[in-house]
Short mmCIF file of C-alpha atoms in Angstrom, two decimals:
data_model
loop_
_atom_site.label_atom_id
_atom_site.label_comp_id
_atom_site.label_asym_id
_atom_site.label_seq_id
_atom_site.Cartn_x
_atom_site.Cartn_y
_atom_site.Cartn_z
CA PRO A 21 -89.14 103.29 -36.62
CA GLN A 22 -88.96 106.59 -34.74
CA ALA A 23 -90.03 108.61 -37.81
CA SER A 24 -93.21 106.53 -38.11
CA ARG A 25 -93.93 106.98 -34.40
CA PHE A 26 -93.69 110.76 -34.82
CA LEU A 27 -96.09 110.66 -37.79
CA PHE A 28 -98.63 108.58 -35.87
CA LEU A 29 -98.52 111.00 -32.93
CA LYS A 30 -99.14 113.88 -35.33
CA ASN A 31 -101.79 112.17 -37.46
CA LYS A 32 -103.54 109.33 -35.65
CA VAL A 33 -105.47 107.87 -38.60
CA ARG A 34 -103.79 106.96 -41.89
CA MET A 35 -105.00 105.00 -44.88
CA ILE A 36 -103.75 103.40 -48.05
CA CYS A 37 -106.66 103.20 -50.51
CA ASP A 38 -104.89 101.10 -53.14
CA CYS A 39 -101.30 100.00 -52.67
CA LYS A 40 -101.23 98.95 -56.35
CA ALA A 41 -102.04 102.48 -57.58
CA LYS A 42 -99.21 104.38 -59.20
CA PRO A 43 -97.91 107.08 -56.81
CA VAL A 44 -98.11 110.71 -57.86
CA ARG A 45 -94.98 112.84 -57.48
CA VAL A 46 -95.27 116.05 -55.50
CA ALA A 47 -93.43 119.01 -56.99
CA GLY A 48 -91.38 121.04 -54.55
CA GLU A 49 -90.76 120.65 -50.84
CA VAL A 50 -94.12 119.85 -49.28
CA SER A 51 -94.42 118.23 -45.88
CA LEU A 52 -96.97 115.41 -45.96
CA CYS A 53 -96.66 114.59 -42.25
CA GLY A 54 -100.25 115.73 -41.67
CA SER A 55 -101.62 113.93 -44.70
CA THR A 56 -104.05 111.05 -44.21
CA LEU A 57 -103.60 109.67 -47.70
CA ARG A 58 -100.05 108.78 -48.66
CA ALA A 59 -98.34 106.30 -50.95
CA PRO A 60 -96.82 103.34 -49.10
CA HIS A 61 -93.07 102.79 -49.00
CA GLY A 62 -91.90 100.05 -51.36
CA CYS A 63 -91.24 97.53 -48.59
CA HIS A 64 -94.67 98.19 -47.05
CA ALA A 65 -96.39 97.72 -50.43
CA GLN A 66 -94.55 94.40 -50.79
CA TYR A 67 -95.64 93.39 -47.27
CA MET A 68 -99.27 94.17 -48.13
CA GLU A 69 -99.02 92.25 -51.39
CA ASN A 70 -97.62 89.21 -49.55
CA MET A 71 -100.69 89.30 -47.26
CA GLY A 72 -103.10 89.70 -50.17
CA SER A 73 -104.05 93.15 -48.89
CA VAL A 74 -104.69 96.12 -51.18
CA ALA A 75 -106.06 98.74 -48.78
CA SER A 76 -105.37 99.51 -45.13
CA LEU A 77 -106.59 101.80 -42.39
CA VAL A 78 -104.28 102.35 -39.42
CA MET A 79 -105.32 104.01 -36.17
CA ALA A 80 -102.79 105.01 -33.53
CA VAL A 81 -103.47 104.21 -29.89
CA VAL A 82 -101.88 107.09 -27.97
CA VAL A 83 -101.65 107.23 -24.19
CA ASN A 84 -101.08 110.39 -22.19
CA ASP A 85 -98.98 110.18 -19.05
CA GLY A 86 -99.98 112.85 -16.53
CA GLU A 87 -103.65 113.57 -17.27
CA GLU A 88 -103.83 116.42 -14.74
CA GLU A 89 -101.15 118.52 -16.45
CA GLY A 90 -101.71 121.32 -18.95
CA GLU A 91 -102.39 120.55 -22.61
CA GLU A 92 -98.91 121.59 -23.79
CA GLN A 93 -97.17 119.40 -21.21
CA GLN A 94 -99.59 116.56 -21.99
CA GLN A 95 -98.65 116.62 -25.69
CA GLN A 96 -95.01 116.28 -24.71
CA ARG A 97 -95.85 113.20 -22.60
CA SER A 98 -98.01 111.47 -25.25
CA ARG A 99 -96.62 108.16 -26.44
CA LEU A 100 -97.59 105.63 -29.04
CA TRP A 101 -98.92 102.56 -27.25
CA GLY A 102 -99.90 100.55 -30.31
CA LEU A 103 -101.75 100.43 -33.62
CA VAL A 104 -105.12 99.12 -34.75
CA VAL A 105 -104.64 97.98 -38.35
CA CYS A 106 -107.42 97.01 -40.77
CA HIS A 107 -106.69 95.40 -44.15
CA HIS A 108 -108.92 94.77 -47.16
CA GLY A 109 -108.35 92.69 -50.28
CA SER A 110 -109.68 95.33 -52.69
CA PRO A 111 -109.27 99.11 -53.01
CA ARG A 112 -111.18 100.99 -50.32
CA PHE A 113 -111.66 104.66 -49.47
CA VAL A 114 -112.80 105.42 -45.93
CA PRO A 115 -114.95 108.59 -45.88
CA PHE A 116 -113.98 111.45 -43.59
CA PRO A 117 -116.83 111.04 -41.04
CA LEU A 118 -115.81 107.43 -40.41
CA ARG A 119 -112.08 108.33 -40.18
CA TYR A 120 -112.97 111.14 -37.78
CA ALA A 121 -114.91 108.69 -35.61
CA CYS A 122 -111.78 106.49 -35.49
CA GLU A 123 -109.77 109.22 -33.73
CA PHE A 124 -110.55 107.91 -30.25
#
């Protein structure tokens, strides 16, 4: 979906530590588009359960068309090429240094 593509362009590494954990409600209007740790949508949690997966780490593969252009123009020409998705059968937290290394 287009909304997911936007989120992956904004935040290239996302994780679900435990899709069976009870989500916590956020009071007020807070944008979580830059958040690495988010609760999965119901259909995604069901998809993970069907695969026997509890945790996931997703890394966006973003390509930039027009490498010689300025940074602002380059951001406008960035596009999501694909995803690298890792699943695990038990709850997992990926520490920040490792997530940072995944932002290739």
